[in-house]
Short mmCIF file of C-alpha atoms and ligand atoms in Angstrom, two decimals:
data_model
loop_
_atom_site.label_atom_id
_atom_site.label_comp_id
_atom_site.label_asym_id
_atom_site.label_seq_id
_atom_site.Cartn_x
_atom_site.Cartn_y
_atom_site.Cartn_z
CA UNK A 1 48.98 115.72 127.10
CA UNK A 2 51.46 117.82 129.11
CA UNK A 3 50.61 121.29 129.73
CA UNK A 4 52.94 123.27 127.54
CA UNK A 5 53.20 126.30 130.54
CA UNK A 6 54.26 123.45 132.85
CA UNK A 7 56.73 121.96 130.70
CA UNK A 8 58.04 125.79 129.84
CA UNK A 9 58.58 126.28 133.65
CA UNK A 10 60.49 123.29 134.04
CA UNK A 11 62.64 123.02 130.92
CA UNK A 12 65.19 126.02 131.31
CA UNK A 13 64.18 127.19 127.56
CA UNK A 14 66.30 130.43 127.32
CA UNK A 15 63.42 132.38 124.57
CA UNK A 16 60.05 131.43 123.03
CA UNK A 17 58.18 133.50 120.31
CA UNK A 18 55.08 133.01 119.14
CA UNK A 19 54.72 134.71 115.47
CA UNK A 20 51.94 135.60 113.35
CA UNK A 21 52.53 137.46 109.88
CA UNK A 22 49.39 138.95 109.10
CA UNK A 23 50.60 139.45 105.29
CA UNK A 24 50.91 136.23 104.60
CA UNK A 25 48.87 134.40 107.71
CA UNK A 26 51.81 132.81 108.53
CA UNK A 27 51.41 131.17 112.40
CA UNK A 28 54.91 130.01 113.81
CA UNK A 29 56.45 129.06 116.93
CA UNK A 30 59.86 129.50 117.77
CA UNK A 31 62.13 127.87 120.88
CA UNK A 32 65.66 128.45 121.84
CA UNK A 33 66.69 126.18 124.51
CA UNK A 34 70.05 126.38 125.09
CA UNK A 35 73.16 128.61 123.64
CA UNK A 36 75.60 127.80 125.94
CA UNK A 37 78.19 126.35 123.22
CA UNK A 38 76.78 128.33 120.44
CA UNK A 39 73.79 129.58 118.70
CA UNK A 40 70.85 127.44 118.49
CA UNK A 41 70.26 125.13 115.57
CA UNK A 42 67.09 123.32 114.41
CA UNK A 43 64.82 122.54 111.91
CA UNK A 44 61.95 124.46 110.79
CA UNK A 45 58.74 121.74 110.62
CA UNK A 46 55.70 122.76 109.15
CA UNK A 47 52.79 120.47 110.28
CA UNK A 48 49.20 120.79 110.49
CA UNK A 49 49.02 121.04 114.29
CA UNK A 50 45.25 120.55 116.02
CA UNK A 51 45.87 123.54 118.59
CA UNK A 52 48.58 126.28 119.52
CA UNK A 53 49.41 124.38 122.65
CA UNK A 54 50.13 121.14 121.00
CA UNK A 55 52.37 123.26 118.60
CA UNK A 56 53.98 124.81 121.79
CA UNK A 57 55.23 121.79 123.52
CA UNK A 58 56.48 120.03 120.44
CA UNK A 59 58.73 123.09 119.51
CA UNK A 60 59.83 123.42 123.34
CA UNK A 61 60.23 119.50 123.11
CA UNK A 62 62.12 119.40 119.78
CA UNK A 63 64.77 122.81 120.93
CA UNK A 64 65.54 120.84 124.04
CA UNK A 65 66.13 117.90 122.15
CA UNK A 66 68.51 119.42 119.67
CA UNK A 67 70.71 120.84 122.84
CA UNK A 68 71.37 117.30 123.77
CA UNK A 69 72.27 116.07 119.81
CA UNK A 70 74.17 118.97 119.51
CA UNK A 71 76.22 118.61 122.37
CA UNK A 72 77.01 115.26 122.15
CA UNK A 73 77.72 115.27 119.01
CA UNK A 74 80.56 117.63 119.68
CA UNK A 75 79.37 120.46 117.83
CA UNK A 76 79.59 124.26 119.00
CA UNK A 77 75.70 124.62 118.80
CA UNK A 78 73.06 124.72 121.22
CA UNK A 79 69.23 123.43 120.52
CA UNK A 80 66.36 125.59 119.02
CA UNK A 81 63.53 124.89 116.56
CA UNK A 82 60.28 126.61 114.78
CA UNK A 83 57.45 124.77 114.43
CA UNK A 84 54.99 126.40 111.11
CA UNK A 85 51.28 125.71 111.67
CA UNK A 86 50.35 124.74 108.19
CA UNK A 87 46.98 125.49 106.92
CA UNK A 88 46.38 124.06 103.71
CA UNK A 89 47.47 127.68 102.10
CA UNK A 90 51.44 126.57 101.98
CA UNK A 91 50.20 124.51 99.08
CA UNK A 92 50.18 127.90 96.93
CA UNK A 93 53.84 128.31 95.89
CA UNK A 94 53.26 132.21 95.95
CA UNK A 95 52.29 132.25 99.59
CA UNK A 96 54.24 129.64 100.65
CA UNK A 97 57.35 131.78 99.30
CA UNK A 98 56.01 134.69 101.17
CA UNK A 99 55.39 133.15 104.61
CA UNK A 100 59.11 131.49 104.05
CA UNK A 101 59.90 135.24 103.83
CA UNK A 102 58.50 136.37 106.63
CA UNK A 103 60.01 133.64 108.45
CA UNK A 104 63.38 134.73 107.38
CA UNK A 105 62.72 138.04 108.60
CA UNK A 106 61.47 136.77 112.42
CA UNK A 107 64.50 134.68 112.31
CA UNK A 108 66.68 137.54 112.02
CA UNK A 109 65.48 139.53 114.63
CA UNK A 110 66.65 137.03 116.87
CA UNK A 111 70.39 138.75 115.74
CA UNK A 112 71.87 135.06 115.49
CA UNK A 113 70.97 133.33 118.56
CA UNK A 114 69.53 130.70 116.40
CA UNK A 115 69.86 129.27 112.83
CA UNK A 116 66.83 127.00 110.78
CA UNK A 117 67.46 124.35 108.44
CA UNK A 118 65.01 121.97 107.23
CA UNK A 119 62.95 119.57 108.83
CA UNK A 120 59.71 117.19 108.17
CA UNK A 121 57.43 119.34 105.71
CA UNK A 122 60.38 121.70 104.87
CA UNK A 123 62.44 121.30 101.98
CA UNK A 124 65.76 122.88 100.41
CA UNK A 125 63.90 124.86 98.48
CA UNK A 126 61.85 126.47 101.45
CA UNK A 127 65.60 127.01 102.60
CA UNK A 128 66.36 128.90 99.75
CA UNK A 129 63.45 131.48 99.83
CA UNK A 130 64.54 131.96 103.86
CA UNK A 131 67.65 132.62 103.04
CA UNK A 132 66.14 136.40 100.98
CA UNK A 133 65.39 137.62 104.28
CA UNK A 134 68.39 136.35 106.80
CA UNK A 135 71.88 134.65 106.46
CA UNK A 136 70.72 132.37 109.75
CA UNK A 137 69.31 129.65 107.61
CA UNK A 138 71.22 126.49 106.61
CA UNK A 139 70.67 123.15 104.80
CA UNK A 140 70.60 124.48 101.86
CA UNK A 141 71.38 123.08 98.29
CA UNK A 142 74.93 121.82 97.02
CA UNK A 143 74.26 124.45 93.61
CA UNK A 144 73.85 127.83 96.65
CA UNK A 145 76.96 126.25 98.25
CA UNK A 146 75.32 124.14 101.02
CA UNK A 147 75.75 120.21 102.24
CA UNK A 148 72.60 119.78 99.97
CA UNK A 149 70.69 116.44 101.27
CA UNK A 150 71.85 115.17 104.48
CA UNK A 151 70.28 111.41 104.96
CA UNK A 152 73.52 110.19 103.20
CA UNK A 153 75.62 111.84 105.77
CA UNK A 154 73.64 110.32 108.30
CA UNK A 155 73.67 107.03 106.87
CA UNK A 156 77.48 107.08 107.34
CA UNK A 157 77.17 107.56 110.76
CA UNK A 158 74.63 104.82 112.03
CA UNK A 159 76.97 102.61 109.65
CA UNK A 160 79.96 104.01 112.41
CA UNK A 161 77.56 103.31 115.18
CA UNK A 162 76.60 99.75 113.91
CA UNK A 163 80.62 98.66 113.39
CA UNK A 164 81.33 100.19 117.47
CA UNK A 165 78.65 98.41 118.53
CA UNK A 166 78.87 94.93 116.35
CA UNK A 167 82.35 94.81 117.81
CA UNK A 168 81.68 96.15 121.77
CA UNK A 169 78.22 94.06 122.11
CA UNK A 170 78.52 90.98 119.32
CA UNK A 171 82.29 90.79 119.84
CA UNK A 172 82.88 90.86 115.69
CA UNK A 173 85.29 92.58 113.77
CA UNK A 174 83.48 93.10 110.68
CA UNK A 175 79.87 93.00 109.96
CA UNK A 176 80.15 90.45 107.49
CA UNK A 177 77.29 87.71 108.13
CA UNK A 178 75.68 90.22 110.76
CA UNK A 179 71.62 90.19 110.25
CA UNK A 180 70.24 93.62 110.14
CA UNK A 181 66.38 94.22 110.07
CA UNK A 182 65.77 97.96 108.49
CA UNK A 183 62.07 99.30 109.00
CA UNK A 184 61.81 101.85 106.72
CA UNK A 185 64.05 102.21 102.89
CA UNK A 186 63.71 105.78 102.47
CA UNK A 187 66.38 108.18 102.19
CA UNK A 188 68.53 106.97 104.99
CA UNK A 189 67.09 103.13 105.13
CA UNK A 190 68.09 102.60 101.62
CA UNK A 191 71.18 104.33 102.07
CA UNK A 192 72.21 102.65 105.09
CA UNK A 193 70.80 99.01 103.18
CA UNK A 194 73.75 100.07 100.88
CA UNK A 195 76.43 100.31 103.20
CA UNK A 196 75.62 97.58 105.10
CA UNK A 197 75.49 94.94 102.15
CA UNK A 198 79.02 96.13 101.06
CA UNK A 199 80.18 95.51 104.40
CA UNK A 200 79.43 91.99 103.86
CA UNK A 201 76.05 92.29 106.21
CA UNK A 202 72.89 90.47 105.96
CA UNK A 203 70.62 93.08 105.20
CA UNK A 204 66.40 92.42 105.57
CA UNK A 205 64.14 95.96 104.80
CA UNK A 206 60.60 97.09 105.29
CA UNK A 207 58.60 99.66 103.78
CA UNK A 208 54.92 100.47 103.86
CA UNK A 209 55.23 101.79 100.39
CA UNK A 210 54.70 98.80 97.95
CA UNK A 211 56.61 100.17 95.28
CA UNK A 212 60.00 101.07 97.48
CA UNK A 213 59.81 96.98 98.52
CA UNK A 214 59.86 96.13 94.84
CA UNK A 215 62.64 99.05 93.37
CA UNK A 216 64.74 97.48 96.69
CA UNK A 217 64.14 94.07 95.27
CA UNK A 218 65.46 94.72 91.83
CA UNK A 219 68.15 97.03 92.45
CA UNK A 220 69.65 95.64 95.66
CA UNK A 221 68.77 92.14 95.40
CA UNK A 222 67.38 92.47 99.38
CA UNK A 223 65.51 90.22 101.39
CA UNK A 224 61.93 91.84 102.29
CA UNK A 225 59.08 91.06 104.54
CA UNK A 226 55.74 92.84 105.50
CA UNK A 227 55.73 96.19 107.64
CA UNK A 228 54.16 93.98 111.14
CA UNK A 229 56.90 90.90 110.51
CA UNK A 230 60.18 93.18 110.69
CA UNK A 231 59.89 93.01 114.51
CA UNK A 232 59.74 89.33 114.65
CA UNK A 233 62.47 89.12 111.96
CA UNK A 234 65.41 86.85 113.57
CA UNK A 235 68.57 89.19 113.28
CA UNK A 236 71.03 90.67 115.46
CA UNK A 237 70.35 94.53 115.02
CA UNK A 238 67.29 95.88 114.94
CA UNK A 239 67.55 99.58 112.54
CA UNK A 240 64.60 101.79 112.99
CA UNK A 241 64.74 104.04 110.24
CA UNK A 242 61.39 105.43 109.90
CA UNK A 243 58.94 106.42 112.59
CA UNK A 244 58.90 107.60 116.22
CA UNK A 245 57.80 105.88 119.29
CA UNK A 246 58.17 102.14 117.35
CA UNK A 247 60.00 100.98 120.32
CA UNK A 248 57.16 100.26 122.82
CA UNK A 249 55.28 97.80 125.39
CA UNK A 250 53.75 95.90 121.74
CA UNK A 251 56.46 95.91 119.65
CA UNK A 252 59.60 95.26 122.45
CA UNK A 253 58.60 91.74 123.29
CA UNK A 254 58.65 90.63 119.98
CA UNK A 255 62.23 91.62 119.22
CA UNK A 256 65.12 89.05 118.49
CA UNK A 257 68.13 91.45 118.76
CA UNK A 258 70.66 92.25 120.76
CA UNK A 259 71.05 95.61 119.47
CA UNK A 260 68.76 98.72 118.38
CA UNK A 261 70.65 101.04 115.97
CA UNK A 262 68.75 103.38 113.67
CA UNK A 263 67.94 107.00 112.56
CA UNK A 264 64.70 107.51 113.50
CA UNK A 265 63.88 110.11 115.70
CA UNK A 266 62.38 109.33 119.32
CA UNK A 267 62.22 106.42 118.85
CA UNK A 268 61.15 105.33 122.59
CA UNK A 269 57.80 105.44 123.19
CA UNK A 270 58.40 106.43 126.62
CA UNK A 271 61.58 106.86 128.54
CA UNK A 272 61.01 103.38 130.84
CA UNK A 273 61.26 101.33 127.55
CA UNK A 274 64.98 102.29 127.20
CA UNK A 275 65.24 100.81 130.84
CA UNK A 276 62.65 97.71 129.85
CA UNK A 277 65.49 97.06 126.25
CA UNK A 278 68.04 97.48 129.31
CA UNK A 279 66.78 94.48 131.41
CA UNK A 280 66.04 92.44 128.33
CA UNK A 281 69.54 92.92 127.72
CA UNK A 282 69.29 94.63 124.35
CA UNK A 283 71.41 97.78 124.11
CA UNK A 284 70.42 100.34 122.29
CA UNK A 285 72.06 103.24 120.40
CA UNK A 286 70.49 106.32 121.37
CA UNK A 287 69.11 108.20 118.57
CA UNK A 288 70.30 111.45 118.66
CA UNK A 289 73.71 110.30 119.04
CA UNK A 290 73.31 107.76 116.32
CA UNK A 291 71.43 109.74 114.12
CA UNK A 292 74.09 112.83 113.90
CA UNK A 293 75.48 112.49 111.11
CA UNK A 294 72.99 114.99 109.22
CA UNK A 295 72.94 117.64 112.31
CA UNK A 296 76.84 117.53 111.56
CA UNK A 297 76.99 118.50 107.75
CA UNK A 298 73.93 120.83 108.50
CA UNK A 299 75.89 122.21 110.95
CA UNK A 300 79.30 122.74 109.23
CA UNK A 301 77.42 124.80 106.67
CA UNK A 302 78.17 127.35 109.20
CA UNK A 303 82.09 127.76 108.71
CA UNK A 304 81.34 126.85 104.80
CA UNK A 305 80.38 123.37 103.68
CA UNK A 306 83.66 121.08 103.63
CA UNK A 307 82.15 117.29 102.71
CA UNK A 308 85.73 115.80 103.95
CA UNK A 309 85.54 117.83 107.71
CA UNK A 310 81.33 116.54 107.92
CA UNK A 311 82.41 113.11 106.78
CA UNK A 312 85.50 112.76 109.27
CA UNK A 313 83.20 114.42 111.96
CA UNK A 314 80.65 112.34 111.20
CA UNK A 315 83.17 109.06 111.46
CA UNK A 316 83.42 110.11 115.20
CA UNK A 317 80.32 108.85 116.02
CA UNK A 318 81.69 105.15 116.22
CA UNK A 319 83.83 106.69 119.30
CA UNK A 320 80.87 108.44 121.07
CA UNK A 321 79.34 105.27 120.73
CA UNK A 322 81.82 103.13 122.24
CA UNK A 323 81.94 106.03 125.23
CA UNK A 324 77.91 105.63 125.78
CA UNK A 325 78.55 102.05 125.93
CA UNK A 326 81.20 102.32 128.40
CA UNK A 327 79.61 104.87 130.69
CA UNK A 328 76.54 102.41 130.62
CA UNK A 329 78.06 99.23 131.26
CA UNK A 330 80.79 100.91 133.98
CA UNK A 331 77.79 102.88 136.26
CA UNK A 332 75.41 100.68 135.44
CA UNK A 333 72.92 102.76 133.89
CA UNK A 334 70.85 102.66 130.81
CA UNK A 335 72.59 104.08 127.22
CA UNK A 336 70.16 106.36 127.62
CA UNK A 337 71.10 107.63 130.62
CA UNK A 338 74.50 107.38 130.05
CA UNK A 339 73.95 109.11 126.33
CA UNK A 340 72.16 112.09 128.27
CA UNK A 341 75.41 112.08 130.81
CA UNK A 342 77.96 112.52 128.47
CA UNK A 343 75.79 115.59 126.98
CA UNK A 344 75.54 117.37 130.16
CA UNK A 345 79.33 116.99 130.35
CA UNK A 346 79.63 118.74 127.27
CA UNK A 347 77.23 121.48 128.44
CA UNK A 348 79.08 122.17 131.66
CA UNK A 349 75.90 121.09 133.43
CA UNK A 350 76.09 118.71 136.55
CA UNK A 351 72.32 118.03 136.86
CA UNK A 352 69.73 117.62 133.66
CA UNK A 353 68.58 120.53 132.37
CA UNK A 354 65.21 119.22 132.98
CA UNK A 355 64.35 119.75 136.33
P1 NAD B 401 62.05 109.15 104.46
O1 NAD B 401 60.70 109.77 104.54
O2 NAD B 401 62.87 109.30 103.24
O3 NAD B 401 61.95 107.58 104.76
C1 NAD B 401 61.09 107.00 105.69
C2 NAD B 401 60.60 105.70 105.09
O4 NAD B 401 59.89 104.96 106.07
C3 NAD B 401 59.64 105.91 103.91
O5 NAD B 401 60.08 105.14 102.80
C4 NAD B 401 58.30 105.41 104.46
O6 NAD B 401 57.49 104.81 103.44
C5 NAD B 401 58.75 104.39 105.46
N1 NAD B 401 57.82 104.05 106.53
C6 NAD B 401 56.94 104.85 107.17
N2 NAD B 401 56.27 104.15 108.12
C7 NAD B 401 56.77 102.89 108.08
C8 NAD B 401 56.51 101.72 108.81
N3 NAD B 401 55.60 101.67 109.78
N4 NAD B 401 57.18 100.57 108.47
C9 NAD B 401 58.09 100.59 107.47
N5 NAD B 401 58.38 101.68 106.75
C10 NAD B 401 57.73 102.81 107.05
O7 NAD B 401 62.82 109.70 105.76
P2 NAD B 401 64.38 109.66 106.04
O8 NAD B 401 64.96 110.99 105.70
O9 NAD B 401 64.96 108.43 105.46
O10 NAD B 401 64.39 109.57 107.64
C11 NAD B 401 64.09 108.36 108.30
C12 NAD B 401 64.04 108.62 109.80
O11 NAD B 401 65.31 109.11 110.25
C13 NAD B 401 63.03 109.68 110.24
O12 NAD B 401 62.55 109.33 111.53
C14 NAD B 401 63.85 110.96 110.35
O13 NAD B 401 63.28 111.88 111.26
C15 NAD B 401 65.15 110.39 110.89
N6 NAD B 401 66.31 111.22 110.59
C16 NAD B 401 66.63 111.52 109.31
C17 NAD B 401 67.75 112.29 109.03
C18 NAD B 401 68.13 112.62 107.61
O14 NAD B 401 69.25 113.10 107.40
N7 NAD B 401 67.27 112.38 106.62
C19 NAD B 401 68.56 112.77 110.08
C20 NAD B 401 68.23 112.42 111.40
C21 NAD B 401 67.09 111.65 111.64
#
C-alpha cells in the first residue's frame, strides 16, 4: 500500500482535516484537492476502513480524482471528498443523525471551499440531516428541492458516450444491432439496459444478485448470463457498470470488444492496463468522463436544480468523448492519457498535478 504522507507530498492537495466529534464518536477525513475553478465537490463515503492511513489515502485519492471529473466535465468545481470511518454505531438512526450533524458543522468551517453530496454508504437522507448544520451539502431529494437520485442522469450520459463512440470507433450511425455486455443492472445498469434496447441495441446484463437477473428477465425481456461469462460474452461494447478495478491482467484477455464504456468507477486495475486495452486495440471511455452525468446534476444543485440545464449538460458528454478520442488517436496516446490532457487544459495546468 502507498504511504498516505508520501502520496500527500506529491499530490498538490490544497487542505486535509482529520475530524473526530467526541459527542457523537464520529471519525472523518476530509480532502480538498483542488479549487482552482471553484469550490470543491465530492461525496461523503462512509466505510468501515481497517486503519486511519488506509482512510487517508483513499480520501486524498478520491479529492484528486474528482478535480479531474470535474474539470473535464466542464463544470466550475474543483475535487474534494470526506471519507466517515463507520463503526457499526451509524446503524442507530439517533447517532447516525447526530454524527451527520456534526459533519455538517466541520463542513462549514471550511467557509465554502468545499461542498458533500452523497456517495457509497451515504444516502439522501444522510444529506438531509447535513444540510441542519451547513448550506454546503448537495444531492439532496427532489421533495427539499434537489436533483434527487442521480444514476438516471448518468445513465444518459454513458448512453451519449456509447452513440460518439459507436459512430467514431464502429463507424455506425445508430446503435441499432450493436451488442452491449452490461456487468452489473443496478441503478445505472438497468437504466442504461433501458436506453440502449430503445435505441434498437442488443443488450446482454449481469448481476450477482439472483433476483435482479430474473426481475430483468421479466420486465425487459433481456438476454442474461452468469457474473464470470460476461467477459467472454461476444459483443462490441463492453459496459462496466458495477465494480472497480474489473479491467485487469485476468479479465482483459478474455474480452471480445472493441470498446469499454461504463459507469463504474476506477475501473483500471492499474494505470498500464489502459495502455495494455490500447495495444489490443480496444478503446476505452474513461470513466470519469463517461460517468459524469451524475457529478453534473449533483453539481447544478448549486445554482438551483434545473433537470433541462443537467440533462443538456449532461448531452455534452458525447462531444468530450469524441475530443478524447481525437486527442488519442492524433498524439498517439492512450484515452487515458489523452482524457487526463484535456483536464489539465481545463485547469490551466501544463504538467499533471501529480508530480
Ligand atoms: P448499484 O449498487 O445500484 O448497482 C451495482 C450493481 O452491480 C448491483 O446490482 C450489484 O448487485 C451488481 N454487482 C456487484 N458486483 C457485481 C459483479 N461482480 N458482477 C455483476 N454485477 C455485480 O450502483 P449504481 O449506482 O448503479 O452504480 C454502478 C457503478 O457506477 C458504481 O461503480 C458507481 O460507483 C458508479 N457510478 C454511479 C453513479 C450514479 O449516479 N449512481 C455515478 C457515477 C459512477
Amino acid at each position: 500500500m502507498a504511504d498516505p504522507l508520501v502520496f500527500l507530498a506529491e499530490h498538490n492537495h490544497e487542505q486535509v482535516e482529520s475530524y473526530f466529534d467526541r459527542a457523537t464518536g464520529l471519525r472523518a477525513w476530509i480532502a480538498i484537492h483542488n479549487t482552482k475553478l471553484g469550490p470543491a465537490l465530492g461525496g461523503a463515503r462512509l466505510w468501515k476502513y481497517a486503519s486511519q492511513q488506509d482512510a487517508l489515502l483513499d480520501v486524498l485519492r478520491l479529492s484528486e480524482g474528482m478535480t479531474y471529473k470535474a474539470a473535464a466535465a466542464g463544470l466550475p468545481h474543483g475535487g474534494g471528498k470526506t471519507v466517515i470511518l463507520a463503526d457499526g454505531q451509524e446503524h442507530d438512526p439517533a447517532i447516525r443523525a447526530a454524527r451527520f450533524h456534526a459533519l455538517g458543522r466541520f463542513i462549514n468551517e471550511l467557509g465554502g471551499r468545499y461542498i458533500t453530496a452523497e456517495d457509497v454508504g451515504t444516502t439522501a437522507a444522510d444529506m438531509v440531516e447535513i444540510r441542519q448544520s451547513t448550506r454546503f451539502v448537495m444531492g439532496m431529494p427532489v421533495e427539499k428541492g434537489g436533483g434527487g437520485d442521480p444514476s438516471q442522469m448518468t445513465a444518459f450520459g454513458v448512453l451519449c458516450g456509447i452513440k460518439a463512440l459507436a459512430e467514431d470507433v464502429l463507424e455506425r450511425e445508430n446503435l441499432a444491432g450493436v451488442r452491449v455486455a452490461i456487468q452489473g443492472l443496478g441503478k445505472v445498469g438497468m437504466a442504461l439496459a433501458e436506453y440502449l434496447m430503445e435505441a434498437g441495441a442488443v443488450v446482454i446484463g449481469s448481476d450477482v444478485r439472483p433476483e435482479v437477473v430474473e426481475a430483468v428477465k421479466i420486465r425487459l425481456k433481456m438476454q442474461t448470463v452468469d457474473t464470470e461469462a460476461i467477459y467472454d460474452v461476444p459483443c462490441d461494447i463492453f459496459a462496466p457498470c458495477a465494480m472497480g478495478a474489473i479491467l485487469n491482467d485476468q479479465t482483459i484477455p478474455r474480452l471480445t470488444c472493441r470498446i469499454i464504456a461504463g459507469s463504474a468507477n476506477n475501473q483500471l486495475a492499474e494505470e498500464r492496463h489502459g495502455h495494455m486495452l490500447r495495444e489490443l486495440g480496444i478503446v476505452y471511455a474513461v470513466d470519469y468522463v463517461i460517468n459524469a452525468g451524475g457529478l453534473i446534476n449533483v453539481s447544478s444543485e448549486w445554482t438551483g436544480y434545473n433537470k433541462e440545464q443537467a440533462h443538456a449538460k449532461t448531452a455534452n458528454i458525447y462531444h468530450t468523448i469524441k475530443r478524447m478520442l481525437a486527442l488519442s488517436r492524433e498524439q498517439g496516446i492512450s484515452t487515458q492519457s489523452a482524457a487526463e490532457q484535456m483536464a489539465l487544459e481545463a485547469l490551466g495546468e501544463e504538467r499533471a498535478l501529480a508530480s
